[in-house]
Tab-separated table of C-alpha atoms in Angstrom:
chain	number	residue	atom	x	y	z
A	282	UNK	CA	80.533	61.517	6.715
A	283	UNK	CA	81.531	58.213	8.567
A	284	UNK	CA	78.864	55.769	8.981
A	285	UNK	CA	81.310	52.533	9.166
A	286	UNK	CA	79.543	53.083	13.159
A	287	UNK	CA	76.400	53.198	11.934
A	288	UNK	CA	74.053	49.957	11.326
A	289	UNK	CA	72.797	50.304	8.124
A	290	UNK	CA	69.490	49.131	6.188
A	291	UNK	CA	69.147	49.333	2.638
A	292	UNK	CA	66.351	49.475	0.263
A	293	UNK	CA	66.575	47.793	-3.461
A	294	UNK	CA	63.523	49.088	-5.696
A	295	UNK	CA	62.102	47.206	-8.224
A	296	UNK	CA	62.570	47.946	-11.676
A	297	UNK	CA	63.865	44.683	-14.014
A	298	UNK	CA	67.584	44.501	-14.688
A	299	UNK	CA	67.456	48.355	-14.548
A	300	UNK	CA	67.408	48.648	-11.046
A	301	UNK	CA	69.588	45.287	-10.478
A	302	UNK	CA	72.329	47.193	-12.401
A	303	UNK	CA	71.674	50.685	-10.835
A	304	UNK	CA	72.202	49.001	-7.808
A	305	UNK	CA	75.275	47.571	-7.993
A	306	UNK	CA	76.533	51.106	-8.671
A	307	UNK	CA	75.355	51.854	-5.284
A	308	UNK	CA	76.903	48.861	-3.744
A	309	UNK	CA	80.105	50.198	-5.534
A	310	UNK	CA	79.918	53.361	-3.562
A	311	UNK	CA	79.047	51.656	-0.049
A	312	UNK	CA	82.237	49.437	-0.986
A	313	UNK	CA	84.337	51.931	-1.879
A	314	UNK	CA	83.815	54.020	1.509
A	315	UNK	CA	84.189	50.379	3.387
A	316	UNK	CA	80.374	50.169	3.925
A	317	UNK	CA	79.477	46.950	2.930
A	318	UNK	CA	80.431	45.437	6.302
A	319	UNK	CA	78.160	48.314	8.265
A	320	UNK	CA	75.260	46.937	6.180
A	321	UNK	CA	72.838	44.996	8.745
A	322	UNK	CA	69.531	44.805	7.106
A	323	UNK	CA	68.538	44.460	3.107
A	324	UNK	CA	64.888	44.770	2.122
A	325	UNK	CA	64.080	44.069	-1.709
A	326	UNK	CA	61.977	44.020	-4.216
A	327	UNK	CA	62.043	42.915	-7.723
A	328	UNK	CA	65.548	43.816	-9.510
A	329	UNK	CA	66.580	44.878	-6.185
A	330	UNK	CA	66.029	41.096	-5.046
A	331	UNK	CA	68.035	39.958	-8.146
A	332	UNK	CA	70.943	41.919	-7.229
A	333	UNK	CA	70.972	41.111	-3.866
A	334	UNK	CA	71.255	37.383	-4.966
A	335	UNK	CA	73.620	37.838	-7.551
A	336	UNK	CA	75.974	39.436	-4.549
A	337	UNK	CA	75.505	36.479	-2.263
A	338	UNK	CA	75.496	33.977	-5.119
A	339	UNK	CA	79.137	35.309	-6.185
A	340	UNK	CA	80.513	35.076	-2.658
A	341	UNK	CA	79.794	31.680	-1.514
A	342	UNK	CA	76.211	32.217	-0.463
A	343	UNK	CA	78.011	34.840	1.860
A	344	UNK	CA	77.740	39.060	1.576
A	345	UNK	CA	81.293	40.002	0.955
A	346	UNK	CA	83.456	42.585	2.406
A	347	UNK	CA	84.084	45.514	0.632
A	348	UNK	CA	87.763	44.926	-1.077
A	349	UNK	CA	86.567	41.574	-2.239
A	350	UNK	CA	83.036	42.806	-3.800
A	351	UNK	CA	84.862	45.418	-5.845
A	352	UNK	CA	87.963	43.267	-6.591
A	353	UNK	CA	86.072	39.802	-6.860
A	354	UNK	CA	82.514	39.784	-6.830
A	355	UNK	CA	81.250	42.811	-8.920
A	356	UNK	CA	83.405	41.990	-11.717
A	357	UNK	CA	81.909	38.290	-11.936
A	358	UNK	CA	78.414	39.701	-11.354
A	359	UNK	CA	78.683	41.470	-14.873
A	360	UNK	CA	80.265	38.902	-16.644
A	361	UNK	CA	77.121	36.648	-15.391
A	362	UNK	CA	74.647	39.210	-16.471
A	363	UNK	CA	75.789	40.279	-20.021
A	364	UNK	CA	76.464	36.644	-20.153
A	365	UNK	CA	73.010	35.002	-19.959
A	366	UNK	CA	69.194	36.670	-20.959
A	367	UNK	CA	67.953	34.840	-18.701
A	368	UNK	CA	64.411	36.547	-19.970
A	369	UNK	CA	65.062	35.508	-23.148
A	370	UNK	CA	65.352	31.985	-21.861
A	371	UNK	CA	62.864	31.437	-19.442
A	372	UNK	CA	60.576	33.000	-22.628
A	373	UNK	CA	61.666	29.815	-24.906
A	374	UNK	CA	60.174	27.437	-22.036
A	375	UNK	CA	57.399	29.182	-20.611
A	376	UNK	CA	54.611	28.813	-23.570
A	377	UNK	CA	53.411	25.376	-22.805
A	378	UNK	CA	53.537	26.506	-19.364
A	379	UNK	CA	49.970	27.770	-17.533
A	380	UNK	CA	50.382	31.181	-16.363
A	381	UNK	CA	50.417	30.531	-12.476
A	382	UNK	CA	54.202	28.250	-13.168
A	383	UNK	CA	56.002	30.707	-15.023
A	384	UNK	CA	57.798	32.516	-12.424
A	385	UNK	CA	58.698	29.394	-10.745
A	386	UNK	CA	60.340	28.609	-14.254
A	387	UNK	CA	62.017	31.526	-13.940
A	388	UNK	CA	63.778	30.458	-10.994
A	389	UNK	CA	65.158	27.735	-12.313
A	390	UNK	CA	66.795	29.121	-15.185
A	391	UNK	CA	68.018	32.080	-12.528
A	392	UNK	CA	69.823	28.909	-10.740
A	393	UNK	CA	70.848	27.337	-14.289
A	394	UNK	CA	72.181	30.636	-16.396
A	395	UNK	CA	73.400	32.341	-13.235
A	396	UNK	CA	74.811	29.841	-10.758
A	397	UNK	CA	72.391	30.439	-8.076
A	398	UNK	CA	72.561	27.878	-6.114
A	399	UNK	CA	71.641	26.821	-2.272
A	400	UNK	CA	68.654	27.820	-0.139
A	401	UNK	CA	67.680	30.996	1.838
A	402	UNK	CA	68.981	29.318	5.630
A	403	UNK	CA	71.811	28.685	3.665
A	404	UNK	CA	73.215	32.038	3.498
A	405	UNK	CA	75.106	34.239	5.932
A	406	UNK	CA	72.937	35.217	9.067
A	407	UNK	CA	74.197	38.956	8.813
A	408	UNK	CA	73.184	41.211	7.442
A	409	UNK	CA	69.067	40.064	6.797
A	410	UNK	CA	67.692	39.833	3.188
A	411	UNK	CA	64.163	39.913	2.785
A	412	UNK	CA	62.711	39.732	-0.274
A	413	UNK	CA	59.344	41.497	-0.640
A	414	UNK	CA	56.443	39.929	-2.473
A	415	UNK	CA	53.076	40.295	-1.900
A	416	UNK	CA	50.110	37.912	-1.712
A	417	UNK	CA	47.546	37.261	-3.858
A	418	UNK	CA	45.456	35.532	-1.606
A	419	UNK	CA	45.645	38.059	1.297
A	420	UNK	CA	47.072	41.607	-0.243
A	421	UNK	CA	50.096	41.674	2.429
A	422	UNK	CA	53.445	42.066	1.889
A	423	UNK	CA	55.029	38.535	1.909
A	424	UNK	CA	59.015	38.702	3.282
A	425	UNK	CA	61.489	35.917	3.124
A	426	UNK	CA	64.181	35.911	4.661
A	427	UNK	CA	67.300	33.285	5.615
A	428	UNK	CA	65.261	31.859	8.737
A	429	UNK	CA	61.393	32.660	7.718
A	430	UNK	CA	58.534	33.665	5.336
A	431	UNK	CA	55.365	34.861	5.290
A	432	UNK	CA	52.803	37.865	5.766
A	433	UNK	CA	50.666	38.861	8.871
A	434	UNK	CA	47.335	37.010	8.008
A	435	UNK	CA	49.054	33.493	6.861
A	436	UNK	CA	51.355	33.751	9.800
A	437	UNK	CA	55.330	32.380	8.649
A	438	UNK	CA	57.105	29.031	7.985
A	439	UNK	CA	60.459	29.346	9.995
A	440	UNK	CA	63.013	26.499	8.089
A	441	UNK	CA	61.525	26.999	5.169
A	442	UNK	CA	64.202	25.870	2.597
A	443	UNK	CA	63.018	27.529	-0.044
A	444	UNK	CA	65.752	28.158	-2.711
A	445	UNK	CA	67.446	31.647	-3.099
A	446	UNK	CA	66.517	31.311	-7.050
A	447	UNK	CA	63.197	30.981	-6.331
A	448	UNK	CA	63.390	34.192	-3.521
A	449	UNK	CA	64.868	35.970	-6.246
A	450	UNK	CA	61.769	35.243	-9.062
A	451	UNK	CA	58.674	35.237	-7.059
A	452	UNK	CA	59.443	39.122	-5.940
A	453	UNK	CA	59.482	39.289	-9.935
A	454	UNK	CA	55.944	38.381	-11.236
A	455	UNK	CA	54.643	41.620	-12.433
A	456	UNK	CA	50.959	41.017	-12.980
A	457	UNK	CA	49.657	41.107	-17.263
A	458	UNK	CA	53.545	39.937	-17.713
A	459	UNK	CA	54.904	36.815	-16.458
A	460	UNK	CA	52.373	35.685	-13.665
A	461	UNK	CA	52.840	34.769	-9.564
A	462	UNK	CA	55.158	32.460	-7.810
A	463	UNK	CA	53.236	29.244	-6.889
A	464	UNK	CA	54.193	28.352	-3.543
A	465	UNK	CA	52.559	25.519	-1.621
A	466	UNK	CA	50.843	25.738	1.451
A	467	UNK	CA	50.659	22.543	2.647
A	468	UNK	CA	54.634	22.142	2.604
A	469	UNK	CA	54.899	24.205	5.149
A	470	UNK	CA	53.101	25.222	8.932
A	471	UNK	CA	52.286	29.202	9.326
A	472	UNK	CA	52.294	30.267	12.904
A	473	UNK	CA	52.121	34.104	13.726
A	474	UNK	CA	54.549	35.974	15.878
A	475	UNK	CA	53.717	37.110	19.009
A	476	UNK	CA	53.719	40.649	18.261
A	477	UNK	CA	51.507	39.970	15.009
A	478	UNK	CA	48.841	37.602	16.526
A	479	UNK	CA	48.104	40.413	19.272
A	480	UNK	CA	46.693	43.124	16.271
A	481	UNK	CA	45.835	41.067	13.355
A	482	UNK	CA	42.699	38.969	13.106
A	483	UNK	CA	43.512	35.729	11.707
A	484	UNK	CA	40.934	34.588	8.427
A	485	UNK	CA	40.164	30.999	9.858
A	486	UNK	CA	40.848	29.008	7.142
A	487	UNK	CA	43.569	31.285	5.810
A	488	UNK	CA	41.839	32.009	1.981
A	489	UNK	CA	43.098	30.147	-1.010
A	490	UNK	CA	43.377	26.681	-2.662
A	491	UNK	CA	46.647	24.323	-2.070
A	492	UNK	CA	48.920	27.449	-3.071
A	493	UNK	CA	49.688	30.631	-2.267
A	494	UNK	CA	50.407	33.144	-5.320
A	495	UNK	CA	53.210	35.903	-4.854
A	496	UNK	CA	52.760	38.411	-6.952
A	497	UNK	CA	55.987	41.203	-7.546
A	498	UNK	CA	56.590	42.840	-4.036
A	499	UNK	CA	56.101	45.835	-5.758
A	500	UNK	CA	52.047	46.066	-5.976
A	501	UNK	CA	52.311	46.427	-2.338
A	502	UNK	CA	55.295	48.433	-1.519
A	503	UNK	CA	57.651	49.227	-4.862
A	504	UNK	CA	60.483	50.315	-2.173
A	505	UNK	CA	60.294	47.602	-0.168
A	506	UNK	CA	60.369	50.099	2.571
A	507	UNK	CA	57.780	48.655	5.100
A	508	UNK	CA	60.436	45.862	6.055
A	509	UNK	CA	62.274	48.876	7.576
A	510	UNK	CA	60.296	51.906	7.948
A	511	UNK	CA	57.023	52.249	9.854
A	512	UNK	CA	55.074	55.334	9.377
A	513	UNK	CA	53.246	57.065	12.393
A	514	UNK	CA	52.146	59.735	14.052
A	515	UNK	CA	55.683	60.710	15.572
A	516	UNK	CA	56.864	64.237	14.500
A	517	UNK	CA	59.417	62.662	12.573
A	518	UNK	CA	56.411	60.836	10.650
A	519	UNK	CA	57.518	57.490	11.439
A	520	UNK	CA	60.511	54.770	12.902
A	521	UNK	CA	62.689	52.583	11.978
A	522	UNK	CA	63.129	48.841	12.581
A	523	UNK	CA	65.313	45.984	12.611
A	524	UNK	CA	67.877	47.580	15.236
A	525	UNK	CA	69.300	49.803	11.859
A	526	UNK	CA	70.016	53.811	13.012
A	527	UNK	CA	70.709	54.750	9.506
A	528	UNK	CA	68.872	53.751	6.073
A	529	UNK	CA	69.816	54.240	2.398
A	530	UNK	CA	66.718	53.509	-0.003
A	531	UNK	CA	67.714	53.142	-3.855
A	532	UNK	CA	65.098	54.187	-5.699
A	533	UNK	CA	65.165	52.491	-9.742
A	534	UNK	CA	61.211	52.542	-10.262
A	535	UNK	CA	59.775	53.921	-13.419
A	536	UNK	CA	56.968	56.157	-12.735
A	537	UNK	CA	54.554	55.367	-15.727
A	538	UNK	CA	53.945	57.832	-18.013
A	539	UNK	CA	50.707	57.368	-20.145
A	540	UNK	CA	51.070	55.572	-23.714
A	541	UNK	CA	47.907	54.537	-25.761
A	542	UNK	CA	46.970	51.096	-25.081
A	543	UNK	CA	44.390	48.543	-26.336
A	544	UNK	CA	41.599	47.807	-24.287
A	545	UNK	CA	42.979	44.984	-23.089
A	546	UNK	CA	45.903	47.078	-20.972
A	547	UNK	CA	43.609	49.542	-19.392
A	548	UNK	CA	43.654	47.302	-16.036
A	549	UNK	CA	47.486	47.296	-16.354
A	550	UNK	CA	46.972	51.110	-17.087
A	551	UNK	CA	45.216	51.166	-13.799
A	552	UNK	CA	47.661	49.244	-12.049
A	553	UNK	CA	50.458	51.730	-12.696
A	554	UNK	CA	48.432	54.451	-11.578
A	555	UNK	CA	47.557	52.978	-8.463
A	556	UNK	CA	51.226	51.503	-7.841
A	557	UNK	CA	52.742	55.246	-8.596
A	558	UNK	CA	50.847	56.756	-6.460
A	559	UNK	CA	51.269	54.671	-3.146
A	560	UNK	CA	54.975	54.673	-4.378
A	561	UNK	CA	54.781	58.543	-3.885
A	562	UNK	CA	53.255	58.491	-0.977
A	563	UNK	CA	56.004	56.170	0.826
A	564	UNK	CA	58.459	58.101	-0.893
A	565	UNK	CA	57.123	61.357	0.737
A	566	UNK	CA	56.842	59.609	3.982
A	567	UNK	CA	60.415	58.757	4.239
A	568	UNK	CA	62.201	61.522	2.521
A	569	UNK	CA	60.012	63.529	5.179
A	570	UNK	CA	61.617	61.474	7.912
A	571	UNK	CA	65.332	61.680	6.511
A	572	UNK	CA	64.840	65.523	6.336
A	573	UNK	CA	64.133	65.840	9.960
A	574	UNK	CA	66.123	62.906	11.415
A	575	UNK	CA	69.334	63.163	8.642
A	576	UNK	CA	69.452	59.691	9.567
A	577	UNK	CA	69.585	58.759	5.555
A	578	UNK	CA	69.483	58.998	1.872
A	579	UNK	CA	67.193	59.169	-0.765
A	580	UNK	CA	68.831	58.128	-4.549
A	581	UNK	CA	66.416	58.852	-7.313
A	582	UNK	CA	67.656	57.167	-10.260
A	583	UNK	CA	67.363	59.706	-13.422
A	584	UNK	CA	68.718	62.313	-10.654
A	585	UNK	CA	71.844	63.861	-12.238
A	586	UNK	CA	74.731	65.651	-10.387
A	587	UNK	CA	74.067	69.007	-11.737
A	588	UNK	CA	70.558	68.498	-10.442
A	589	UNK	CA	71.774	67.297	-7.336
A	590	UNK	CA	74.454	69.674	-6.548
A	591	UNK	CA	73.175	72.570	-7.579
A	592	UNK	CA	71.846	74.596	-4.836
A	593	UNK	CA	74.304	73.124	-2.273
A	594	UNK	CA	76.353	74.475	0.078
A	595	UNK	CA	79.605	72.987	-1.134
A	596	UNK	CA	82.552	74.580	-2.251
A	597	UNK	CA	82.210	75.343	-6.247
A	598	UNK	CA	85.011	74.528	-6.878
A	599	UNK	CA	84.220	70.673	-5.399
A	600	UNK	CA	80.444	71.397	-7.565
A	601	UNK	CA	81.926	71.695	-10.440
A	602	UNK	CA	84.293	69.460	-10.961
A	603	UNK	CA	81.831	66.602	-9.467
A	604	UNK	CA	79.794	67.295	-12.249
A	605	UNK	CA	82.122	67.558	-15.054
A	606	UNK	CA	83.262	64.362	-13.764
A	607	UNK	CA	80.103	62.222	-14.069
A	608	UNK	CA	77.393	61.442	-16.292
A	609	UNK	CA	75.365	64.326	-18.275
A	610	UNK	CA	71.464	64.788	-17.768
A	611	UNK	CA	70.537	63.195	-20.842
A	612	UNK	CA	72.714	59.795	-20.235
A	613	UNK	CA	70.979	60.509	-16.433
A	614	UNK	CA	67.705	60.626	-17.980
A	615	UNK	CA	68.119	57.020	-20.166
A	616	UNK	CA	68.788	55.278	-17.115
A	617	UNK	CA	65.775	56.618	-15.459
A	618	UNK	CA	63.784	55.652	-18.736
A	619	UNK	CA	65.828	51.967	-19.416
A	620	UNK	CA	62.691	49.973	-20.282
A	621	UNK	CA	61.390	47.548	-17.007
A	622	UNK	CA	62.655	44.295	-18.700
A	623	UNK	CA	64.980	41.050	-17.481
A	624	UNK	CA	66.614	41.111	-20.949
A	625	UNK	CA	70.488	41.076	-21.152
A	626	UNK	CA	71.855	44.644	-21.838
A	627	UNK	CA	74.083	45.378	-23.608
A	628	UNK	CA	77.739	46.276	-22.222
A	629	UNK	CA	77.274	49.819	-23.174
A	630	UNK	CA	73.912	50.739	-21.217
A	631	UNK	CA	75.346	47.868	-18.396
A	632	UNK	CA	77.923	50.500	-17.659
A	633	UNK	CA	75.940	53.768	-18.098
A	634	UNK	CA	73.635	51.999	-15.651
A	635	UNK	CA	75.984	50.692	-13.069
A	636	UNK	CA	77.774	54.570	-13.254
A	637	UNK	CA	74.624	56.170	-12.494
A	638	UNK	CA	73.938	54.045	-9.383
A	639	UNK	CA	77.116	55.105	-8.285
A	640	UNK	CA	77.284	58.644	-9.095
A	641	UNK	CA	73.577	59.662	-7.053
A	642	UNK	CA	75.343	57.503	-4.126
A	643	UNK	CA	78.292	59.710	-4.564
A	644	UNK	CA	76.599	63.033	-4.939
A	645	UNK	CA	73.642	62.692	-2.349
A	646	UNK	CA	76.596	61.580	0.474
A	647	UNK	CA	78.301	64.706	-0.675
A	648	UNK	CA	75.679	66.814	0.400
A	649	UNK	CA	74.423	64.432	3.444
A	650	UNK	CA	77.957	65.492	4.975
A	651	UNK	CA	77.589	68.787	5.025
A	652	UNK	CA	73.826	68.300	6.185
A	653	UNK	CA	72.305	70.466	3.068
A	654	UNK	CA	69.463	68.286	2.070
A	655	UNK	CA	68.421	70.238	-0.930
A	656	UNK	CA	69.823	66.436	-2.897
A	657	UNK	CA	66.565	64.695	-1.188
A	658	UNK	CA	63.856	67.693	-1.346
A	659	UNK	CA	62.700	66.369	-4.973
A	660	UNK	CA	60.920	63.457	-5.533
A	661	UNK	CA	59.518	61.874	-9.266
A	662	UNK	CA	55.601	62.785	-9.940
A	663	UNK	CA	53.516	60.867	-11.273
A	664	UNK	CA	54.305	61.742	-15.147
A	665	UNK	CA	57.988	60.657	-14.215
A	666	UNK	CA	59.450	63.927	-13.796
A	667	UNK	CA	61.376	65.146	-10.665
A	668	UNK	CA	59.620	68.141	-8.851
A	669	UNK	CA	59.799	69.601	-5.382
A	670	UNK	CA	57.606	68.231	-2.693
C-alpha cells in the first residue's frame, strides 16, 4: 500500500502518557514506510498533544523526516520521558496553587523537565498541529494551531504567541483532576472566519470573566476528529477537511469501566459515561466512512494481531508469523488498560507501549492493502471490550 502520494491527517487520542507512548509506536511505523513527510495535517488531544510536541520539540521546533525521527528524534524522546515525571513534579508545586492555575503550571514544568521551548508560530508551517481543547465558557472545541486559536462562538486570535508548552497542557486538564488552562481574553482580539460568522450566532458579550478556561479536548471530542472529519448526510456518512485524501486516527482512550466510588466521584462517574459514549459514536461515524471510502485506518489500542489478523484474507503463512512475531493478547490488553496518568513509566511498560503502537499500525496496513477491512469492523463498547459494530 503506497500512500507516500497521499496527503495524510492524523488523529492523536487522549489518554495520559499512555497514548503519548502508543503513539510514537505509530509514528515509528509511518517512519519506517517513509510517511512522516506525507503527513499534512495533525489534530490532538491530550497525550496525543504531548507527543506531538515532544516530536517538534526534539527537531528544532521542526517535524522531522522519517530517517532522522527514527535515528535522532525518537530515541531522545524516550530518554526525555523516562527521564523526568513531569506529573510528579508539577504535583510538588501545585498545592498552594488555586485550582483554575494548575495546568498552566503544568506547562511550565513541560518547558523546564522536557526542553520545550518556543511558541506555536514558531514551528514549521507544514504539516498543521492543532491541539484540541474545549471551552468552558462556551462548550466548543477550542484548536490551536501555529498561526491561530479559538472556537466558533469566541471567534480566533491569529499571532497568538502562545507557547507550545502551554498548547501541550491546556488539552490536558481533565476535569475532578488537575483543573483548566487559564487563558486571558483580553491579551488577545477574537474575530470569526468568514465561513464561521455566516452559521454561528455570536453571544454578544462572548460569556465569561477576564479568562477563558480550556478544559482537556477530550470532553468534547476524545479523538480529536472534528478538526478533520465532518459528519453528514453523504452516503459515505461524512467528509474530510484540511485538503488531506487519506486519514489515520490512533485511538489510546480508555473506555471506563465501572469501579465503586464515593459520592463525591459520581459526577466524574457521569462524565465518563457521557465522554464514552460520544467517543463511540464518532468512532462509529468514521470507521463507517473508512469502510466505504478505504480512504483510512482505524488503530484500537488493546487490539492484538491475532485479533486483527484473524479473519483476513492474507496468506497464512504471512498470519502467522505476524503474530508470532509481536506482542501476545494479554501484554495487548495492559496497554489498553495502562492507567490514564502523566507519571514517568517505567522502561519496561515504555517499550511494551511504544511496541503496541507500532504493531496495530503494522497489522491494520497489512490488511488495508489487500482492502479486507475485517481489522476496522470492531470497535471498544462501553465496558472497554472490543465487539463488532
Amino acid at each position: 500500500m503506497d500512500l507516500t502520494r497521499h496527503k495524510i491527517g492524523i488523529v492523536l487520542s487522549g489518554g495520559g502518557i499512555r497514548a503519548t507512548i502508543y503513539h510514537l509506536g505509530v509514528l515509528k511505523w509511518l517512519a519506517e514506510n517513509n510517511l512522516m513527510e506525507s503527513i499534512s495535517y495533525i489534530s490532538s488531544v491530550s497525550g496525543g498533544s504531548l507527543c506531538a510536541g515532544l516530536v517538534y520539540a526534539h527537531n528544532g521546533n521542526n517535524w522531522p523526516g522519517s530517517r532522522h525521527f527514527l535515528d535522532q528524534v525518537l530515541p531522545e524522546i524516550e530518554k526525555t520521558i523516562l527521564g523526568s515525571d513531569i506529573q510528579v513534579s508539577a504535583l510538588l508545586r501545585m498545592f498552594p496553587l488555586w485550582i483554575f492555575r494548575r495546568v498552566n503550571l503544568l506547562a511550565k514544568v513541560i518547558s523546564k523537565k522536557w526542553g520545550v521551548r518556543g511558541a506555536m508560530p514558531d514551528l514549521g508551517k507544514s504539516p498543521i498541529w492543532c491541539a484540541n481543547c474545549t471551552t468552558y465558557e462556551t462548550g466548543r472545541r477550542f484548536g490551536i494551531t501555529q498561526d491561530t486559536m479559538g472556537d466558533i462562538v469566541i471567534g480566533y486570535a491569529k499571532d497568538h504567541n502562545l507557547p507550545v508548552s502551554d498548547a501541550m497542557a491546556a488539552p490536558c486538564g481533565f476535569p475532578f483532576l488537575i483543573g483548566p488552562y487559564a487563558l486571558r481574553r483580553g491579551k488577545y482580539s477574537w474575530n470569526a472566519s468568514a465561513f464561521e460568522s455566516s452559521i454561528v450566532v455570536r453571544e454578544d458579550p462572548v460569556p465569561g470573566g477576564r479568562n477563558f478556561h480550556l478544559w482537556d479536548g477530550g470532553v468534547f471530542d476524545n479523538l480529536g476528529l472534528e478538526a478533520l472529519f465532518h459528519i453528514s448526510d453523504r452516503p459515505s456518512g461524512g467528509h474530510f477537511s484540511q485538503g488531506i485524501d487519506y486519514i489515520i486516527v490512533s485511538n489510546a482512550g480508555a473506555f471506563s469501566r465501572f469501579r465503586r466510588r464515593a459520592f463525591s466521584s459520581r459526577a466524574r462517574r457521569l462524565l465518563d459515561i457521557a465522554m464514552d459514549q460520544v467517543g463511540i459514536l464518532r468512532i462509529r461515524s468514521i470507521v463507517g466512512h473508512i469502510r466505504q471510502e478505504n480512504n483510512g485506518m482505524y488503530l484500537q489500542i488493546g487490539d492484538s494481531a491475532s485479533r486483527i489478523l484473524r479473519n483476513s484474507a492474507l496468506d497464512p503463512n504471512i498470519v502467522q508469523q505476524t503474530i508470532a512475531e509481536s506482542l501476545p493478547n494479554h501484554q495487548a490488553a495492559f496497554a489498553k488498560n495502562y492507567s490514564t496518568t502523566l507519571r514517568r513509566p517505567s522502561k519496561a511498560d515504555y517499550k511494551v507501549l511504544m511496541r503496541h503502537g507500532y504493531e496495530v499500525a503494522k497489522c491494520v496496513s497489512l490488511v488495508a492493502a489487500n482492502k479486507n477491512l475485517y481489522s476496522i469492523t470492531a470497535i471498544p463498547n462501553g465496558n472497554g471490550d472490543i465487539s463488532p459494530i
